[in-house]
Coordinates of C-alpha atoms and ligand atoms in Angstrom, one line a residue:
M1 CA -12.9 -3.6 39.0
I2 CA -14.1 -1.3 36.3
I3 CA -16.5 -2.9 33.9
H4 CA -15.5 -2.4 30.3
K5 CA -17.5 -2.8 27.2
P6 CA -16.3 -5.3 24.6
S7 CA -13.4 -3.9 22.7
I8 CA -14.8 -4.9 19.4
S9 CA -17.1 -2.1 18.5
S10 CA -16.8 1.2 16.7
A11 CA -15.7 4.4 18.2
K12 CA -19.1 5.9 17.5
Q13 CA -21.0 3.0 19.1
S14 CA -18.8 2.9 22.1
N15 CA -19.2 6.5 22.8
V16 CA -23.0 6.2 22.6
V17 CA -23.1 3.2 24.8
F18 CA -20.8 4.8 27.2
S19 CA -22.5 8.1 27.7
R20 CA -25.9 6.4 28.0
S21 CA -25.0 3.9 30.7
C22 CA -21.8 4.9 32.5
T23 CA -21.8 8.6 33.3
V24 CA -20.3 8.0 36.7
L25 CA -17.6 5.7 35.3
L26 CA -16.8 8.4 32.8
L27 CA -15.4 10.7 35.4
C28 CA -13.6 7.9 37.0
C29 CA -12.0 7.0 33.6
I30 CA -11.0 10.5 32.8
S31 CA -9.0 10.8 36.0
I32 CA -7.5 7.3 35.5
K33 CA -6.6 8.1 32.0
L34 CA -5.2 11.5 32.7
S35 CA -3.0 10.2 35.5
L36 CA -1.9 7.3 33.4
S37 CA -1.1 9.6 30.6
F38 CA 0.9 12.2 32.5
S39 CA 2.8 10.2 35.1
I40 CA 2.2 6.5 35.6
V41 CA 2.6 5.5 32.0
P42 CA 6.0 7.0 31.3
S43 CA 7.5 5.7 34.5
S44 CA 5.9 2.3 34.1
L45 CA 7.3 2.1 30.5
N46 CA 10.7 3.3 31.7
S47 CA 10.7 0.4 34.2
L48 CA 10.6 -2.2 31.4
N49 CA 13.9 -4.0 30.8
L50 CA 14.7 -3.1 27.2
H51 CA 17.6 -3.2 24.7
G52 CA 16.2 -0.1 23.0
Y53 CA 14.5 2.9 24.7
F54 CA 11.4 5.2 24.8
T55 CA 11.2 8.8 23.9
F56 CA 8.5 11.0 25.4
E57 CA 9.5 14.2 23.6
K58 CA 10.5 15.3 20.1
N59 CA 8.1 12.7 18.8
E60 CA 6.6 15.0 16.1
F61 CA 7.8 12.7 13.3
A62 CA 5.5 10.0 14.6
A63 CA 2.5 12.3 14.1
R64 CA 3.3 12.8 10.4
D65 CA 2.8 10.7 7.3
F66 CA 2.9 11.0 3.6
G67 CA -0.7 11.9 3.4
N68 CA 0.0 15.0 5.5
Q69 CA -3.6 15.5 6.6
F70 CA -3.8 13.7 10.0
H71 CA -1.5 14.6 12.8
S72 CA -1.8 12.8 16.2
L73 CA 1.0 12.9 18.7
P74 CA 1.7 9.7 20.6
L75 CA 2.5 9.6 24.3
A76 CA 5.7 7.7 23.7
V77 CA 7.8 6.3 20.9
L78 CA 9.5 3.0 21.3
H79 CA 12.8 2.6 19.5
P80 CA 13.3 -1.1 19.7
K81 CA 16.6 -2.8 19.3
K82 CA 15.3 -6.3 19.6
V83 CA 12.0 -8.1 19.0
S84 CA 11.7 -8.7 22.7
D85 CA 11.4 -4.9 23.3
I86 CA 8.2 -4.9 21.2
A87 CA 6.9 -8.0 23.0
S88 CA 7.7 -6.6 26.5
T89 CA 6.0 -3.3 25.6
I90 CA 2.8 -4.9 24.2
R91 CA 2.7 -7.4 27.1
H92 CA 2.9 -4.5 29.5
V93 CA 0.0 -2.7 27.8
W94 CA -2.0 -5.9 27.6
Q95 CA -1.5 -6.4 31.4
M96 CA -2.6 -2.9 32.1
G97 CA -6.0 -4.1 30.8
P98 CA -8.7 -2.4 28.8
T99 CA -9.2 0.7 30.8
S100 CA -5.9 2.4 30.2
G101 CA -6.9 3.3 26.7
L102 CA -3.3 2.9 25.7
T103 CA -2.8 1.7 22.1
V104 CA 0.3 0.6 20.1
A105 CA 1.0 1.4 16.4
A106 CA 3.9 0.0 14.4
R107 CA 5.3 2.7 12.2
G108 CA 7.2 1.6 9.2
H109 CA 8.4 4.5 6.9
G110 CA 5.3 6.5 7.8
H111 CA 4.0 6.6 4.2
S112 CA 0.4 6.0 5.2
L113 CA -2.1 8.5 3.8
Q114 CA -4.6 9.1 6.7
G115 CA -2.8 8.5 10.0
Q116 CA -2.9 4.7 9.8
A117 CA 0.5 4.4 11.5
Q118 CA -0.3 6.9 14.3
A119 CA -1.4 6.2 17.9
P120 CA -3.1 9.2 19.4
Q121 CA -1.8 9.4 23.0
G122 CA -0.5 5.8 22.6
I123 CA 2.8 4.2 21.8
V124 CA 4.3 4.3 18.3
V125 CA 6.9 1.6 17.6
N126 CA 9.6 3.0 15.3
M127 CA 10.1 -0.2 13.3
E128 CA 13.1 1.2 11.4
S129 CA 15.3 1.0 14.5
L130 CA 15.0 -2.8 14.3
T131 CA 16.9 -2.8 11.0
G132 CA 20.3 -3.3 12.4
Q133 CA 19.7 -7.0 12.2
E134 CA 21.3 -8.8 9.4
M135 CA 19.5 -9.9 6.3
Q136 CA 20.0 -13.6 5.6
I137 CA 19.9 -14.9 2.1
H138 CA 19.4 -18.6 1.5
N139 CA 20.0 -19.9 -2.0
D140 CA 19.4 -23.6 -2.6
G141 CA 19.3 -22.9 -6.3
V142 CA 15.6 -23.8 -6.6
S143 CA 13.6 -21.5 -4.4
P144 CA 15.8 -18.9 -2.8
Y145 CA 14.6 -16.5 -0.1
V146 CA 15.7 -13.8 2.2
D147 CA 14.9 -13.3 5.9
V148 CA 14.6 -9.6 6.7
S149 CA 13.6 -7.4 9.6
S150 CA 10.1 -5.9 8.9
G151 CA 11.4 -2.4 9.4
E152 CA 13.7 -2.8 6.4
L153 CA 13.1 -0.7 3.3
W154 CA 12.5 -2.6 0.1
I155 CA 15.3 -0.6 -1.6
N156 CA 17.8 -1.9 0.9
I157 CA 16.6 -5.5 0.5
L158 CA 17.0 -5.1 -3.3
H159 CA 20.6 -3.9 -2.9
E160 CA 21.5 -6.7 -0.5
C161 CA 20.0 -9.4 -2.7
L162 CA 21.7 -8.1 -5.8
K163 CA 25.1 -8.9 -4.2
Y164 CA 24.0 -12.6 -4.7
G165 CA 22.5 -12.1 -8.1
L166 CA 19.0 -12.4 -6.6
A167 CA 16.0 -10.1 -6.1
P168 CA 12.4 -10.3 -4.8
K169 CA 9.8 -10.9 -7.4
S170 CA 6.9 -8.6 -6.6
W171 CA 7.2 -4.9 -5.9
T172 CA 5.5 -1.6 -5.3
D173 CA 6.1 1.4 -7.6
Y174 CA 8.2 3.0 -4.9
L175 CA 10.8 1.2 -2.8
H176 CA 11.3 3.5 0.2
L177 CA 8.6 1.7 2.1
T178 CA 9.0 -1.0 4.8
V179 CA 8.3 -4.7 4.4
G180 CA 5.9 -4.5 7.4
G181 CA 4.1 -1.5 5.9
T182 CA 3.4 -3.0 2.5
L183 CA 2.7 -6.6 3.7
S184 CA 0.0 -5.1 6.0
N185 CA -1.7 -3.8 2.8
A186 CA -0.8 -5.9 -0.2
G187 CA 2.1 -4.5 -2.2
I188 CA 0.8 -4.1 -5.8
S189 CA 2.7 -3.1 -8.9
G190 CA 3.1 -4.1 -12.5
Q191 CA 4.6 -7.5 -11.7
A192 CA 1.4 -8.6 -9.7
F193 CA -0.3 -10.0 -12.7
R194 CA 2.3 -12.7 -12.9
H195 CA 3.7 -13.1 -9.3
G196 CA 0.7 -11.9 -7.4
P197 CA 1.1 -9.0 -4.9
Q198 CA 3.9 -8.9 -2.3
I199 CA 1.6 -10.8 0.2
S200 CA 1.6 -13.7 -2.2
N201 CA 5.4 -13.9 -2.1
V202 CA 6.0 -14.4 1.6
R203 CA 6.8 -17.8 3.1
Q204 CA 7.0 -17.1 6.8
L205 CA 6.5 -14.3 9.3
E206 CA 7.5 -13.6 12.9
V207 CA 4.7 -11.7 14.6
V208 CA 4.2 -10.1 18.0
T209 CA 0.4 -10.4 18.8
G210 CA -1.7 -8.0 20.8
K211 CA -1.0 -10.1 23.9
G212 CA 2.7 -9.7 23.5
E213 CA 3.4 -13.2 22.3
V214 CA 6.1 -13.8 19.7
V215 CA 4.8 -16.3 17.1
V216 CA 6.4 -17.7 14.0
C217 CA 3.8 -18.5 11.4
S218 CA 3.5 -19.8 7.8
E219 CA 1.2 -21.8 5.6
E220 CA 2.1 -24.9 7.7
K221 CA 2.4 -23.4 11.2
N222 CA -0.1 -21.0 12.8
A223 CA -1.6 -20.6 9.4
D224 CA -4.6 -18.5 10.5
L225 CA -2.3 -15.8 12.0
F226 CA -0.1 -15.9 8.9
H227 CA -3.0 -15.3 6.6
G228 CA -4.6 -12.9 8.9
V229 CA -1.6 -10.6 9.2
L230 CA -1.1 -10.5 5.4
G231 CA -3.2 -7.5 4.2
G232 CA -4.4 -7.3 7.8
L233 CA -3.8 -3.5 8.3
G234 CA -1.8 -4.2 11.4
Q235 CA -4.8 -5.5 13.3
F236 CA -3.6 -8.9 14.5
G237 CA 0.1 -8.4 15.3
I238 CA 3.2 -6.5 14.6
I239 CA 5.3 -8.2 11.9
T240 CA 8.9 -8.3 13.1
R241 CA 10.5 -10.6 10.5
A242 CA 9.6 -11.8 7.1
R243 CA 10.8 -14.5 4.7
I244 CA 10.5 -13.3 1.1
S245 CA 10.8 -15.4 -2.1
L246 CA 13.5 -14.5 -4.5
E247 CA 14.4 -15.1 -8.1
T248 CA 17.5 -14.6 -10.2
A249 CA 17.8 -10.8 -10.6
P250 CA 17.3 -9.4 -14.1
K251 CA 20.1 -7.1 -15.3
M252 CA 18.7 -4.7 -17.8
V253 CA 15.2 -3.5 -18.6
K254 CA 13.7 -2.3 -21.9
W255 CA 11.1 0.2 -20.7
I256 CA 8.3 1.0 -23.1
R257 CA 5.4 3.4 -23.3
V258 CA 2.7 3.5 -26.0
L259 CA -0.4 5.6 -26.2
Y260 CA -4.1 5.0 -26.9
S261 CA -7.0 7.3 -27.5
D262 CA -9.6 4.6 -27.0
F263 CA -10.1 3.1 -23.5
S264 CA -11.6 -0.2 -24.8
T265 CA -8.6 -0.9 -27.0
F266 CA -6.3 0.1 -24.2
V267 CA -7.7 -2.4 -21.7
R268 CA -8.2 -5.1 -24.3
D269 CA -4.5 -4.9 -24.9
Q270 CA -3.7 -4.9 -21.2
E271 CA -5.8 -7.9 -20.6
H272 CA -4.3 -9.7 -23.6
L273 CA -0.8 -9.1 -22.2
I274 CA -1.5 -10.3 -18.7
S275 CA -3.2 -13.4 -20.0
S276 CA -0.5 -14.4 -22.4
E277 CA 2.1 -17.1 -21.6
K278 CA 5.0 -15.3 -23.2
T279 CA 4.6 -11.6 -22.3
F280 CA 6.2 -8.6 -20.8
D281 CA 7.6 -8.6 -17.2
Y282 CA 5.7 -5.6 -16.0
V283 CA 2.3 -4.2 -17.2
E284 CA 0.8 -0.9 -15.9
G285 CA -1.0 2.0 -17.4
L286 CA -1.7 5.7 -17.0
V287 CA -4.6 7.9 -17.8
I288 CA -3.8 11.4 -19.1
V289 CA -6.6 13.9 -19.2
N290 CA -6.3 17.3 -20.6
K291 CA -2.7 17.7 -19.7
T292 CA 0.0 19.9 -21.1
G293 CA 3.6 18.8 -21.3
L294 CA 2.7 15.2 -21.4
I295 CA 6.1 13.5 -21.3
N296 CA 7.9 15.8 -19.0
N297 CA 5.3 15.7 -16.4
W298 CA 5.2 11.9 -16.1
R299 CA 5.9 11.1 -12.6
S300 CA 8.9 8.9 -13.0
S301 CA 12.3 9.3 -14.6
F302 CA 11.3 7.9 -18.0
N303 CA 13.5 9.5 -20.6
P304 CA 12.5 8.2 -24.0
Q305 CA 15.2 7.7 -26.6
D306 CA 13.4 10.2 -28.9
P307 CA 12.4 13.1 -26.5
E308 CA 11.7 15.3 -29.5
Q309 CA 9.0 13.1 -30.9
A310 CA 7.6 12.4 -27.4
S311 CA 7.3 16.1 -26.6
R312 CA 5.0 16.6 -29.6
F313 CA 2.2 14.7 -27.8
V314 CA 0.0 16.8 -25.7
S315 CA -3.4 15.9 -24.4
D316 CA -5.0 19.4 -24.2
G317 CA -8.7 18.8 -24.0
K318 CA -8.2 15.1 -24.6
T319 CA -8.1 11.8 -22.7
L320 CA -5.2 9.5 -23.6
F321 CA -4.2 6.2 -22.1
C322 CA -0.6 5.2 -21.8
L323 CA 0.4 1.5 -21.6
E324 CA 3.6 1.0 -19.7
L325 CA 5.6 -2.2 -20.2
T326 CA 9.0 -3.6 -19.4
K327 CA 11.0 -6.5 -20.7
N328 CA 14.0 -7.7 -18.7
F329 CA 17.1 -8.9 -20.5
D330 CA 20.7 -9.8 -20.0
P331 CA 22.9 -8.0 -22.6
D332 CA 25.5 -10.7 -22.5
E333 CA 23.1 -13.6 -23.1
D334 CA 19.9 -12.5 -24.7
T335 CA 20.5 -11.7 -28.4
D336 CA 16.9 -11.5 -29.6
T337 CA 15.2 -9.3 -27.0
D338 CA 14.4 -6.6 -29.6
K339 CA 12.8 -9.2 -31.9
E340 CA 10.8 -10.7 -29.1
I341 CA 9.6 -7.2 -28.1
E342 CA 8.7 -6.4 -31.7
R343 CA 6.6 -9.6 -31.8
L344 CA 4.8 -8.8 -28.6
L345 CA 4.1 -5.2 -29.7
S346 CA 2.8 -6.3 -33.1
E347 CA -0.1 -7.9 -31.3
L348 CA -1.1 -4.5 -29.8
S349 CA -3.3 -1.7 -31.3
Y350 CA -1.7 1.5 -29.9
I351 CA -1.5 4.7 -31.9
E352 CA 1.3 3.8 -34.3
S353 CA 3.6 6.8 -34.0
T354 CA 3.6 6.6 -30.2
L355 CA 6.2 4.0 -29.3
F356 CA 8.6 5.3 -26.8
V357 CA 11.5 3.1 -25.6
T358 CA 14.3 3.5 -23.2
E359 CA 16.8 1.2 -21.6
V360 CA 17.9 1.2 -17.9
T361 CA 19.3 -1.1 -15.3
Y362 CA 16.9 -3.2 -13.2
V363 CA 17.6 -1.0 -10.1
E364 CA 17.1 2.2 -12.1
F365 CA 13.7 0.9 -13.2
L366 CA 12.5 -0.3 -9.8
D367 CA 13.7 2.8 -8.1
R368 CA 12.2 5.1 -10.7
V369 CA 9.8 7.0 -8.4
H370 CA 12.7 7.9 -6.1
A371 CA 14.3 9.8 -8.9
A372 CA 11.1 11.8 -9.3
E373 CA 11.0 12.2 -5.5
M374 CA 14.4 13.9 -5.5
K375 CA 13.2 16.3 -8.2
L376 CA 10.0 17.2 -6.3
R377 CA 11.9 17.5 -3.0
S378 CA 14.3 20.0 -4.6
K379 CA 11.3 22.1 -5.5
G380 CA 9.6 21.7 -2.1
L381 CA 6.8 19.7 -3.7
W382 CA 7.2 16.4 -1.8
D383 CA 5.8 17.2 1.6
L384 CA 2.4 18.4 0.4
P385 CA -0.9 16.9 1.5
H386 CA -1.6 13.8 -0.6
P387 CA -5.3 13.0 -0.8
W388 CA -4.8 9.8 -2.7
L389 CA -7.6 7.4 -3.7
N390 CA -6.8 3.8 -4.6
L391 CA -9.7 1.7 -6.0
L392 CA -10.1 -1.9 -7.0
V393 CA -12.6 -2.2 -9.8
P394 CA -14.1 -5.4 -11.1
R395 CA -13.5 -6.1 -14.7
T396 CA -17.2 -6.2 -15.6
N397 CA -17.6 -2.5 -14.5
I398 CA -14.3 -1.0 -15.7
H399 CA -15.9 0.5 -18.8
T400 CA -18.8 2.2 -16.9
F401 CA -16.2 3.4 -14.4
A402 CA -13.9 4.9 -17.1
E403 CA -16.8 6.5 -19.0
G404 CA -18.2 8.2 -15.9
I405 CA -14.8 9.3 -14.5
F406 CA -12.0 9.9 -17.0
G407 CA -12.7 13.2 -18.8
N408 CA -16.0 13.7 -16.9
I409 CA -15.7 13.8 -13.1
L410 CA -11.9 13.9 -13.6
T411 CA -11.3 16.9 -16.0
D412 CA -7.6 16.9 -15.9
T413 CA -4.6 15.0 -14.4
N414 CA -2.4 18.0 -13.7
N415 CA -2.3 17.4 -10.0
G416 CA -0.8 13.9 -10.2
P417 CA -0.8 10.6 -12.1
V418 CA -3.7 8.3 -12.4
L419 CA -2.8 4.6 -12.8
V420 CA -5.0 1.9 -14.3
Y421 CA -4.0 -1.7 -14.8
P422 CA -5.4 -5.2 -14.5
V423 CA -4.4 -8.1 -12.3
N424 CA -5.5 -11.8 -12.1
K425 CA -7.3 -12.7 -9.0
S426 CA -6.0 -16.3 -9.1
K427 CA -2.6 -14.9 -7.8
W428 CA -4.3 -13.6 -4.6
D429 CA -4.9 -15.9 -1.7
N430 CA -8.4 -15.5 -0.4
R431 CA -7.4 -16.8 3.0
T432 CA -5.5 -13.5 3.6
S433 CA -7.2 -10.5 5.1
F434 CA -7.1 -8.7 1.8
V435 CA -10.4 -7.9 0.1
T436 CA -10.7 -8.3 -3.6
P437 CA -13.6 -6.8 -5.5
G438 CA -16.3 -8.7 -7.3
G439 CA -18.0 -11.8 -6.0
E440 CA -15.8 -14.8 -5.6
E441 CA -18.7 -17.0 -6.7
E442 CA -18.9 -15.1 -10.0
G443 CA -15.6 -16.6 -11.1
E444 CA -14.5 -13.3 -12.6
D445 CA -10.7 -13.5 -12.5
I446 CA -9.6 -10.0 -13.4
F447 CA -9.9 -6.8 -11.5
Y448 CA -8.3 -3.4 -12.0
L449 CA -6.2 -1.2 -9.7
V450 CA -7.1 2.5 -10.3
A451 CA -4.9 4.9 -8.4
F452 CA -5.5 8.7 -8.2
L453 CA -2.3 10.1 -6.8
P454 CA -2.5 13.9 -6.6
A455 CA -0.6 16.3 -4.4
A456 CA -2.5 19.3 -3.1
V457 CA -0.9 22.7 -3.8
P458 CA -1.2 25.4 -1.1
S459 CA -2.8 28.2 -3.2
G460 CA -4.8 25.9 -5.4
G461 CA -2.4 26.5 -8.3
G462 CA -1.5 23.8 -10.8
G463 CA -4.6 22.5 -12.6
G464 CA -6.2 25.8 -13.2
G465 CA -7.1 26.5 -9.6
N466 CA -8.5 23.0 -8.9
G467 CA -5.5 21.6 -7.1
S468 CA -6.4 22.7 -3.5
L469 CA -6.8 20.0 -0.9
Q470 CA -10.5 20.7 -0.5
N471 CA -11.1 20.5 -4.3
L472 CA -9.2 17.2 -4.5
L473 CA -11.1 15.7 -1.5
N474 CA -14.3 16.8 -3.2
L475 CA -13.2 15.1 -6.4
N476 CA -12.5 11.9 -4.5
K477 CA -16.0 12.1 -2.9
R478 CA -17.6 12.5 -6.3
I479 CA -15.7 9.5 -7.6
L480 CA -16.7 7.4 -4.7
N481 CA -20.3 8.6 -5.0
F482 CA -20.4 7.6 -8.7
C483 CA -19.1 4.1 -7.9
E484 CA -21.7 3.8 -5.1
T485 CA -24.6 5.1 -7.2
E486 CA -23.7 3.0 -10.2
K487 CA -23.2 0.0 -7.9
L488 CA -19.8 -0.9 -9.5
G489 CA -18.7 -3.2 -6.6
V490 CA -15.5 -1.1 -6.1
K491 CA -13.3 -1.7 -3.1
Q492 CA -10.8 0.7 -1.7
Y493 CA -7.2 -0.3 -1.5
L494 CA -5.3 1.3 1.4
P495 CA -8.8 1.8 2.7
Y496 CA -9.9 4.8 4.8
Y497 CA -13.3 4.9 6.5
T498 CA -14.7 6.7 9.5
T499 CA -17.5 4.4 10.6
Q500 CA -17.8 0.7 11.4
E501 CA -20.7 0.4 8.9
E502 CA -18.3 1.3 6.1
W503 CA -15.8 -1.2 7.3
R504 CA -18.4 -3.9 7.5
A505 CA -19.5 -3.0 3.9
H506 CA -15.9 -3.1 2.8
Y507 CA -15.4 -6.6 4.1
G508 CA -18.8 -8.0 3.5
P509 CA -20.6 -10.1 6.1
R510 CA -18.6 -13.3 5.9
R511 CA -15.2 -11.6 5.8
W512 CA -16.2 -9.2 8.6
E513 CA -17.1 -12.0 10.8
A514 CA -13.7 -13.7 10.1
L515 CA -12.0 -10.3 10.8
V516 CA -13.7 -10.0 14.2
Q517 CA -12.9 -13.6 15.0
R518 CA -9.2 -13.0 14.3
K519 CA -9.3 -9.8 16.2
S520 CA -10.6 -11.5 19.3
A521 CA -8.0 -14.3 19.0
Y522 CA -4.9 -12.2 18.5
D523 CA -5.7 -8.7 19.8
P524 CA -8.7 -9.0 22.0
L525 CA -8.1 -5.6 23.7
A526 CA -7.8 -3.8 20.3
I527 CA -4.4 -2.5 21.3
L528 CA -2.9 -2.5 17.8
A529 CA -3.0 -0.1 14.8
P530 CA -5.7 2.3 16.2
G531 CA -5.0 4.6 13.2
Q532 CA -7.0 2.3 10.9
R533 CA -10.1 3.2 13.0
I534 CA -11.7 -0.3 12.7
F535 CA -11.8 -1.2 16.4
Q536 CA -11.7 1.0 19.4
K537 CA -9.7 -0.1 22.5
S538 CA -11.7 1.7 25.2
I539 CA -13.2 5.0 25.5
S540 CA -11.3 7.9 24.1
V541 CA -11.9 10.7 26.5
L542 CA -9.8 13.4 24.9
Ligands
LIG1 C1 5.1 7.4 -3.0 C2 4.3 6.2 -2.7 C3 4.2 5.2 -3.6 C4 3.4 4.0 -3.3 N1 3.3 3.1 -4.2 C5 2.6 1.9 -3.9 C6 2.5 0.9 -4.9 O1 3.0 1.0 -6.0 N2 1.8 -0.2 -4.5 C7 1.3 -0.4 -3.3 O2 0.8 -1.5 -3.0 N3 1.4 0.6 -2.4 C8 2.0 1.7 -2.7 N4 2.1 2.7 -1.7 C9 1.4 2.6 -0.5 C10 2.2 1.9 0.6 O3 2.4 0.5 0.3 C11 1.6 2.0 1.9 O4 1.3 3.3 2.2 C12 2.5 1.4 3.0 O5 1.7 1.3 4.2 C13 3.6 2.3 3.3 O6 4.6 1.6 4.0 P1 5.2 2.2 5.3 O7 6.4 1.4 5.7 O8 5.5 3.6 5.2 O9 4.0 1.9 6.3 P2 3.4 2.8 7.5 O10 2.7 4.0 6.9 O11 4.5 3.1 8.5 O12 2.3 1.8 8.1 C14 1.2 1.4 7.4 C15 0.2 0.6 8.2 O13 0.8 -0.7 8.5 C16 1.1 -0.8 9.9 N5 2.4 -1.4 10.0 C17 3.6 -0.8 9.7 N6 4.6 -1.7 9.9 C18 4.0 -2.8 10.4 C19 4.5 -4.0 10.9 N7 5.8 -4.3 10.9 N8 3.6 -4.9 11.4 C20 2.3 -4.7 11.4 N9 1.8 -3.5 11.0 C21 2.6 -2.6 10.5 C22 1.0 0.6 10.5 O14 0.6 0.6 11.8 C23 0.0 1.2 9.6 O15 -1.3 0.9 10.0 C24 2.8 3.9 -2.0 C25 3.0 4.9 -1.1 C26 3.7 6.0 -1.4 C27 3.9 7.1 -0.4
LIG2 C1 -6.0 -16.1 -14.5 O1 -5.2 -17.1 -14.0 C2 -5.8 -18.4 -14.1 C3 -4.8 -19.3 -13.4 O2 -3.5 -19.2 -13.8 C4 -6.0 -18.8 -15.5 O3 -6.6 -20.0 -15.6 C5 -6.9 -17.7 -16.2 O4 -7.0 -18.0 -17.6 C6 -6.3 -16.3 -16.0 N1 -7.3 -15.4 -16.5 C7 -7.0 -14.5 -17.4 C8 -8.1 -13.7 -17.9 O5 -5.9 -14.5 -17.9
LIG3 C1 -8.8 21.5 -20.2 O1 -8.1 22.4 -19.4 C2 -8.4 23.7 -19.7 C3 -7.5 24.6 -18.7 O2 -6.3 24.0 -18.5 C4 -9.8 24.1 -19.5 O3 -10.1 25.4 -19.9 C5 -10.7 23.1 -20.4 O4 -12.0 23.3 -20.1 C6 -10.3 21.7 -20.1 N1 -11.0 20.8 -21.1 C7 -11.7 19.7 -20.8 C8 -12.3 18.9 -21.9 O5 -11.8 19.3 -19.6
LIG4 C1 -11.4 -19.2 -1.6 O1 -11.5 -19.6 -3.0 C2 -11.8 -21.0 -3.1 C3 -11.9 -21.3 -4.6 O2 -10.8 -20.7 -5.3 C4 -13.2 -21.3 -2.5 O3 -13.5 -22.7 -2.6 C5 -13.2 -20.9 -1.0 O4 -14.5 -21.0 -0.5 C6 -12.7 -19.4 -0.9 N1 -12.5 -19.2 0.5 C7 -12.9 -18.0 1.1 C8 -12.6 -17.9 2.6 O5 -13.5 -17.2 0.5
LIG5 C1 -12.2 22.7 -12.1 O1 -13.3 22.0 -11.5 C2 -14.6 22.3 -12.1 C3 -15.7 21.6 -11.3 O2 -15.2 20.6 -10.5 C4 -14.6 21.9 -13.6 O3 -15.8 22.3 -14.2 C5 -13.4 22.6 -14.3 O4 -13.4 22.1 -15.6 C6 -12.1 22.3 -13.6 N1 -11.1 23.1 -14.2 C7 -10.0 22.5 -14.8 C8 -9.0 23.4 -15.3 O5 -9.9 21.3 -14.9

């Protein structure tokens, strides 16, 4: 038997340990790994009794993601037709033991940013081929829900639920993402201040663990796995089904944007809105720095009723803050929506002449980024590298953050939108794997999502020559360094780290320990989601 090191250690550490103590084994492992990779593995996978199938060629799609910076080919892609296909495959890899080096990554819609859904020389599970299963809507009139396959796109769930006059409560800004993909992170948008993130709106999950066991879990049953998987970055199991809470679907949406020149006023109004009993249904915000063509370049399909007036606002050389709000209404029943909106707006201190309003259907509003996607695609500007940086900033430090970054480190927002909006921590369950910023003991209940969402242009065009991938990555580094130096207690959302020290710091000692414990319980060989680079299965020779 070949002795293996414990699977729970970083890539770096394992290589060091390995080269120090096991030089002889190394040669042995190389030959085992090579032969497994090039002959034994494909035939052993093909011997599994599946409803779906494996592909060993034309798997380039599985080496790509939205970030478009990391590209690792898998050895095989599983196209499952049933949950048992995933279970059989993982059980098979589990039984091969630690030395095969073989890993398994679920791939939702592949909208990760740094290869998180990839499995270098491993197996990628194409979750979207599971979506043939029917969605089942249950409406008891009190707390309706829908059971969906985890490879389902949120946009499809929305359309299905709308047939019954229902809809999920909490969203992301973009709906062409899978349920499994967003629940592995959090799923945050302008509804989260009220409903919490998407991981706070799930009642039950079906999960295949790293041992190939199929487990149904919820608050009541296998609660530790349930909480672990939510925000768990795919580390403890592959989600195969999810039960999602629904509400009566809104019909129409008043969609509002107002501008501020002062950050303090802007966030004071945001916090006022998310703390009020009667308020808007969605609250987000954008930072606009030194940008020409303000309205036209906004990422989504917002068409203000008075485009003339809107186009007059430019932010050349300035920093502006745009508060984005919506109010849902039913044109057949609600007669005083406008009055209610007027009342809510009267409590705010935006620049008076900057009220832009439009009216769209609920679907048009939720699917707004897709409209922008279609425009960008038509210009060949969708498949660019996306060096995105998502940060969670504690409320106490948001002013220092803004002062140091908006208009200073960040000198323009020509390369993509920058979002800033607050959420209330009380809507986040601290038993999940998700990490919120700020000490829980401090009792600080608000934190901010700040999202830098640029696209890199090939020749560094766009923002005056600053839009190259290298420049944007440098900018991200400077932003992170500033947070570090100023000790702002910022956490990354959709985190990306290269060392285990950074992961430990991200989680903090107590949560790191809990993470390691869950890993040993549900995926002891570290087979799952290797692209997160938290744990290393065995020695990567190649
Ligand atoms: C245009 C755009 C807009 C976005 N807007 C928002 C937003 O408003 N709010 C927000 O919160 N996020 C947003 N995101 C981020 C998005 O939520 C994540 O990137 C998410 O992971 C993408 O889902 P996916 O289905 O493409 O996942 P993938 O990229 O396929 O997978 C992501 C990770 O989850 C794992 N995984 C996938 N499926 C499963 C499963 N079934 N079980 C277990 N693990 C699984 C993968 O292995 C991988 O590690 C946005 C992304 C894009 C590209
Ligand atoms: C956050 O939510 C909790 C619980 O609903 C509430 O008590 C608290 O006042 C909220 N905080 C803010 C700042 O709105
Ligand atoms: C604004 O951008 C222009 C070029 O687009 C640049 O010359 C100028 O320095 C920028 N101003 C600030 C305040 O960053
Ligand atoms: C979660 O929060 C509660 C209070 O809201 C606290 O008592 C508990 O210790 C926290 N749990 C963890 C694991 O942080
Ligand atoms: C480009 O970046 C440099 C340094 O990062 C900065 O000084 C300059 O203002 C930027 N140019 C624009 C147009 O933003």
